[in-house]
mmCIF file of C-alpha atoms and ligand atoms in Angstrom:
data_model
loop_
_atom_site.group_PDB
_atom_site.id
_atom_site.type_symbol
_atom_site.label_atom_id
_atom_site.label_comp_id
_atom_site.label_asym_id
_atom_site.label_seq_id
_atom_site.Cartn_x
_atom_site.Cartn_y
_atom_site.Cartn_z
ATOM 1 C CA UNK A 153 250.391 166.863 -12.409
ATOM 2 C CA UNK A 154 250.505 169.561 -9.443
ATOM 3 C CA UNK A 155 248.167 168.101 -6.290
ATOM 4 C CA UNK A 156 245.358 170.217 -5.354
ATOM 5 C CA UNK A 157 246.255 173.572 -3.172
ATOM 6 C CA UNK A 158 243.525 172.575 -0.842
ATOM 7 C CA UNK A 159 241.308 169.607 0.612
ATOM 8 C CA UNK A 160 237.972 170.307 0.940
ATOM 9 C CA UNK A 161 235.557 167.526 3.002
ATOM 10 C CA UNK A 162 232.189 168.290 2.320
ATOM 11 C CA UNK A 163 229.014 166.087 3.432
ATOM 12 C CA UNK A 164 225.749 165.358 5.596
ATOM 13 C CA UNK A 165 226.654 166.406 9.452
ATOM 14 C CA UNK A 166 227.895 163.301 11.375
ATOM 15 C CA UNK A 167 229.947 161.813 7.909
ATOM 16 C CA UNK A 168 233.551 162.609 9.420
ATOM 17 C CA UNK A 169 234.675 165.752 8.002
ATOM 18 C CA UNK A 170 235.882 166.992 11.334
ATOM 19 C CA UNK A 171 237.713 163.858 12.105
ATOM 20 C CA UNK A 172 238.902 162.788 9.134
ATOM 21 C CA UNK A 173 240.262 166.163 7.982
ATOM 22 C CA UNK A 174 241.935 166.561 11.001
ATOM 23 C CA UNK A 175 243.991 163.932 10.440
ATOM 24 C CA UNK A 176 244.145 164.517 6.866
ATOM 25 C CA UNK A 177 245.647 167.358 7.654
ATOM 26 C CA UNK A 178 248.320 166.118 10.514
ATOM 27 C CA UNK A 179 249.290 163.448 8.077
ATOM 28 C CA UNK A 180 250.320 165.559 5.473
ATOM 29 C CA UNK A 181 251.317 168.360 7.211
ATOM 30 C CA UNK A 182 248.565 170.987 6.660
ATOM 31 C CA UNK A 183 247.015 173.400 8.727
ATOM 32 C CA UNK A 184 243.059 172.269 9.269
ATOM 33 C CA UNK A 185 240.034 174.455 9.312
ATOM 34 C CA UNK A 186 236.700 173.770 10.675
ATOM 35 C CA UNK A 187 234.266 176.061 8.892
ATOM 36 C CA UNK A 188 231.155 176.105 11.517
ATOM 37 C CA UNK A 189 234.610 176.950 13.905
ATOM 38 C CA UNK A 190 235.258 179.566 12.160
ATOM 39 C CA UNK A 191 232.457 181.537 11.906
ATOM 40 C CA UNK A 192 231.921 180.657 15.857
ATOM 41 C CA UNK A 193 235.207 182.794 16.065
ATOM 42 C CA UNK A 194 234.631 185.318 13.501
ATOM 43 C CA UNK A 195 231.074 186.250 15.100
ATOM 44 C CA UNK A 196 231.419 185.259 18.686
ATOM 45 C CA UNK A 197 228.065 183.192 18.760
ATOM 46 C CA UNK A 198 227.574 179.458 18.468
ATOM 47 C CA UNK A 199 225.784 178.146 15.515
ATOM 48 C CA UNK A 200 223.151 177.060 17.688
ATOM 49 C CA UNK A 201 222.700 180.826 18.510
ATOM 50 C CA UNK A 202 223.127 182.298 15.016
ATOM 51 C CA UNK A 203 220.188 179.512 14.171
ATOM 52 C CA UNK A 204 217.728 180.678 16.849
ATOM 53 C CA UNK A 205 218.800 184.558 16.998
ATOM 54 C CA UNK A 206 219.064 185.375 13.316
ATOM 55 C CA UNK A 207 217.772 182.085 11.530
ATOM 56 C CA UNK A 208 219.303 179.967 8.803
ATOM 57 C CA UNK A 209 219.422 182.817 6.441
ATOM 58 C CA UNK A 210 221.727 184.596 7.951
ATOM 59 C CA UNK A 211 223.731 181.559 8.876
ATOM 60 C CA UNK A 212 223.958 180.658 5.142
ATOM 61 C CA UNK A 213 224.774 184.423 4.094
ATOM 62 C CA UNK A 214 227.894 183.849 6.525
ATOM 63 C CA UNK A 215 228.879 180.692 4.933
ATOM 64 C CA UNK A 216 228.571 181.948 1.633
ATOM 65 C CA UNK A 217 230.762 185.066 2.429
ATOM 66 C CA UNK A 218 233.444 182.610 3.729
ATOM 67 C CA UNK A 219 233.509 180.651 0.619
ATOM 68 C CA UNK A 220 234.497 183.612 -1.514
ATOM 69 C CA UNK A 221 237.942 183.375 0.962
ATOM 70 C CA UNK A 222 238.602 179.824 0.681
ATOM 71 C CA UNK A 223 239.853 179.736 -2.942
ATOM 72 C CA UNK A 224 242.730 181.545 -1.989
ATOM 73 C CA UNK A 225 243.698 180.233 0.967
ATOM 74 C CA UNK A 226 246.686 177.697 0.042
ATOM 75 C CA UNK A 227 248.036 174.284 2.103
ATOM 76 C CA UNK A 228 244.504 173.540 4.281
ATOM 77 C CA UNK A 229 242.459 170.435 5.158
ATOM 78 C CA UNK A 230 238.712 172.004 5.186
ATOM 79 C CA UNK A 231 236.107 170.441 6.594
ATOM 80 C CA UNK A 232 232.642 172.548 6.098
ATOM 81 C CA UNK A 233 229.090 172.654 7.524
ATOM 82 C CA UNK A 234 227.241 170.018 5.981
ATOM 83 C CA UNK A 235 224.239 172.394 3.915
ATOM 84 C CA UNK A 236 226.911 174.786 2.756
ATOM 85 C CA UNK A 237 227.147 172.850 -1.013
ATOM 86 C CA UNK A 238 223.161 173.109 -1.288
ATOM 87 C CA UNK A 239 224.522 176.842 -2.974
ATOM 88 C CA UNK A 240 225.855 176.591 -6.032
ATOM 89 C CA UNK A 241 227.561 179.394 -5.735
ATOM 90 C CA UNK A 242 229.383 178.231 -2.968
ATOM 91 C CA UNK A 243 229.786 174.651 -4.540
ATOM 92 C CA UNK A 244 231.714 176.231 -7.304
ATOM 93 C CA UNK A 245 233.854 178.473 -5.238
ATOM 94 C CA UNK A 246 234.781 175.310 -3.516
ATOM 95 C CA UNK A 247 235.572 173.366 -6.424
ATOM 96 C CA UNK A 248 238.115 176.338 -7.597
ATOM 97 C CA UNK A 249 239.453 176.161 -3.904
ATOM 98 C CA UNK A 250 240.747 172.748 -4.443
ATOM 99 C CA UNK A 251 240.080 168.801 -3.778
ATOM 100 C CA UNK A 252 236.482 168.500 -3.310
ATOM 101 C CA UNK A 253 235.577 165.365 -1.250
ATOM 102 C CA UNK A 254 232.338 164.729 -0.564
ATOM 103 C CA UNK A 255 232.024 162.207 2.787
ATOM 104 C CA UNK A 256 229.094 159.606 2.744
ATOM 105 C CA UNK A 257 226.992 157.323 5.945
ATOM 106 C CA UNK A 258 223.717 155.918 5.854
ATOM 107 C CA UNK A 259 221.264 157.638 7.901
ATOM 108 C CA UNK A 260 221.313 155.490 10.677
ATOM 109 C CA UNK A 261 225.148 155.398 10.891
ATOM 110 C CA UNK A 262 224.771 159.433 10.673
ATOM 111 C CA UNK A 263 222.166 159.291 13.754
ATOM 112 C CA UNK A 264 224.211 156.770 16.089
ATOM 113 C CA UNK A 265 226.760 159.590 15.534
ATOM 114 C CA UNK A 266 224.945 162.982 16.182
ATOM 115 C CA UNK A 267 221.085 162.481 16.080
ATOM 116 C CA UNK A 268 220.978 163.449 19.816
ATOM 117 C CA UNK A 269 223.648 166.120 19.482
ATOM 118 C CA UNK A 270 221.674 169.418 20.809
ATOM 119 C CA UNK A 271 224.284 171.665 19.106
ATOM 120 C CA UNK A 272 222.684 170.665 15.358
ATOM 121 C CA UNK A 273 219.814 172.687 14.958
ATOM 122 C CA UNK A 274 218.819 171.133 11.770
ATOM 123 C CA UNK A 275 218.238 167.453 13.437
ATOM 124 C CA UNK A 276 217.359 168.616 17.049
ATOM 125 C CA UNK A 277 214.258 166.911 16.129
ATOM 126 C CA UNK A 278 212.307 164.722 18.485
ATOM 127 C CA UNK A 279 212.825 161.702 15.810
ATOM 128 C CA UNK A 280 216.056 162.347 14.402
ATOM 129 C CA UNK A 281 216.386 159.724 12.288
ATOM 130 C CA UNK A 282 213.526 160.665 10.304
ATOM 131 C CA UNK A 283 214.511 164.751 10.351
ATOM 132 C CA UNK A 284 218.051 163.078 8.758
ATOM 133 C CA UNK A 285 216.420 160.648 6.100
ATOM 134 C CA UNK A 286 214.390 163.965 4.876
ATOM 135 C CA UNK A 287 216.784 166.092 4.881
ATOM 136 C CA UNK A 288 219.424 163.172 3.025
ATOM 137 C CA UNK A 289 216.686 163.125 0.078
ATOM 138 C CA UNK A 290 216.361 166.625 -0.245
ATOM 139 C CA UNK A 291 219.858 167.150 -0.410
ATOM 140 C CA UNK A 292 220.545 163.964 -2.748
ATOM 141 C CA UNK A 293 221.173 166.399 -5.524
ATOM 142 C CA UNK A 294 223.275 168.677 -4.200
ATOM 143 C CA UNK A 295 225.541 165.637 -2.646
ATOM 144 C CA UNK A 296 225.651 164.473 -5.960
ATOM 145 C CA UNK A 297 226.398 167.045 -8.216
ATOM 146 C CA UNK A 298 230.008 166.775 -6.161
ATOM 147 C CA UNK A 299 232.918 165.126 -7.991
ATOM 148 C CA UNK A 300 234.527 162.786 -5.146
ATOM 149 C CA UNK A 301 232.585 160.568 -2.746
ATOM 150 C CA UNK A 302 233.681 158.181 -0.044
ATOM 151 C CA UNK A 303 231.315 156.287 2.324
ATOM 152 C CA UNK A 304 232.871 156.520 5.737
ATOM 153 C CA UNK A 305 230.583 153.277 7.233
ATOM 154 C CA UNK A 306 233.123 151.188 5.884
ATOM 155 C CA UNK A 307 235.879 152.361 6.684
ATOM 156 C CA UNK A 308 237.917 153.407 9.605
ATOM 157 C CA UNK A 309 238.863 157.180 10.309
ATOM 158 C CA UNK A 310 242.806 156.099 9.236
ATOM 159 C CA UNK A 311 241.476 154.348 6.375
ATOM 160 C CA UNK A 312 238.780 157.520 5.102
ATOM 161 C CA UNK A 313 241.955 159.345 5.721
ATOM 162 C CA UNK A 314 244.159 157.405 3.513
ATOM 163 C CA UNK A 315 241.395 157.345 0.697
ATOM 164 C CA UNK A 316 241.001 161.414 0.991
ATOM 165 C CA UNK A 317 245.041 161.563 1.106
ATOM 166 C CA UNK A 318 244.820 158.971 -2.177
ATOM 167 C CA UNK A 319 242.586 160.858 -4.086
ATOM 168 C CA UNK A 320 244.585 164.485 -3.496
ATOM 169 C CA UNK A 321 248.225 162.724 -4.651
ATOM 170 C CA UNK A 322 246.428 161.654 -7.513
ATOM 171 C CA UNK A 323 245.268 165.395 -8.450
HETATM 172 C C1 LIG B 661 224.390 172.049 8.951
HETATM 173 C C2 LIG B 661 225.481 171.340 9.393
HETATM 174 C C3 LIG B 661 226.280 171.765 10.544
HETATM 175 C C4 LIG B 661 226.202 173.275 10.730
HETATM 176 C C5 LIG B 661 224.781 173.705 10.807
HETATM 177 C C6 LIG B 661 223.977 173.340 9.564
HETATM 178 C C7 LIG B 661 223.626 171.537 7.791
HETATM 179 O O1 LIG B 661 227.645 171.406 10.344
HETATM 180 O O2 LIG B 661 226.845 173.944 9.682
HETATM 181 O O3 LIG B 661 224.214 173.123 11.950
HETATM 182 O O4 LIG B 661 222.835 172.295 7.210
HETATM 183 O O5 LIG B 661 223.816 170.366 7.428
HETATM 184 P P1 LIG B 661 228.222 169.886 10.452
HETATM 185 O O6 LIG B 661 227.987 169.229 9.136
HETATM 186 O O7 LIG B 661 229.673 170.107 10.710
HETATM 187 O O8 LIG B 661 227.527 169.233 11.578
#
């Protein structure tokens, strides 16, 4: 069996993807791409500013146009924006891209890590940890539906790496 032609983290914000794909990707090789990096690039703006200038509409239009590209990019570690699988359009485009992980943490694991980031519009809340437990249950689905899942609280970011790298030389 042939091994995926891409990796694909998906996942809450503040479950790894970033990290982990990063050295997903050094360890085997593969160029990595951060997709909120990206579309910084691409448009020149921040997320942060495409949130409060434009709104999340037109932050998810971008996303979605991006993950038309993806399936045929070839030989990268991608680690996306944590909402961009709530589309199922872009979930399947995904899926056809390559090795869909999706990364796991309990909420209060996820808020240690970024509740007081400013630069997440979605959980610049005054409580953060309860903007994150909302948001986890309304997104419970759409986490679901995807076909990998590894819970990053237990593990180190070598070891979440070696599980992601596991699961790809499988196929
Ligand atoms: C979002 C997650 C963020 C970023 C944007 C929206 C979300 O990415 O795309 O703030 O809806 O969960 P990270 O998951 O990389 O933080």
């Amino acid at each position: 069996m042939s091994t995926p032609k891409n990796i694909i983290l998906c996942g809450f914000m503040g479950t790894g993807k970033s990290t982990v794909g990063r050295l997903v990707a050094t360890r085997i090789g593969w160029r990595f791409v951060d997709t909120d990096r990206l579309i910084e690039r691409r448009t020149g703006r921040t997320i942060k500013t495409i949130f409060a200038e434009e709104g999340e509409a037109a932050f998810r239009a971008i996303e979605a146009k991006l993950c038309t590209e993806i399936p045929v990019w070839r030989d990268v570690v991608i680690a996306t924006g944590g909402g961009i699988v709530l589309n199922p359009v872009n979930r399947a485009n995904l899926c056809r891209a390559g090795l869909v992980v999706c990364l796991e943490a309990p909420a209060e694991e996820i808020n240690a890590r970024v509740g007081h980031s400013s630069d997440r519009p979605l959980i610049a809340a005054e409580d953060p940890l309860t903007r994150i437990q909302r948001l986890l249950e309304e997104r419970a689905e759409a986490y679901g539906a995807l076909p990998n899942h590894i819970n990053t609280a237990g593990y180190t970011i070598e070891e979440a790496a070696e599980r992601v790298i596991a699961l790809w030389k499988a196929g």
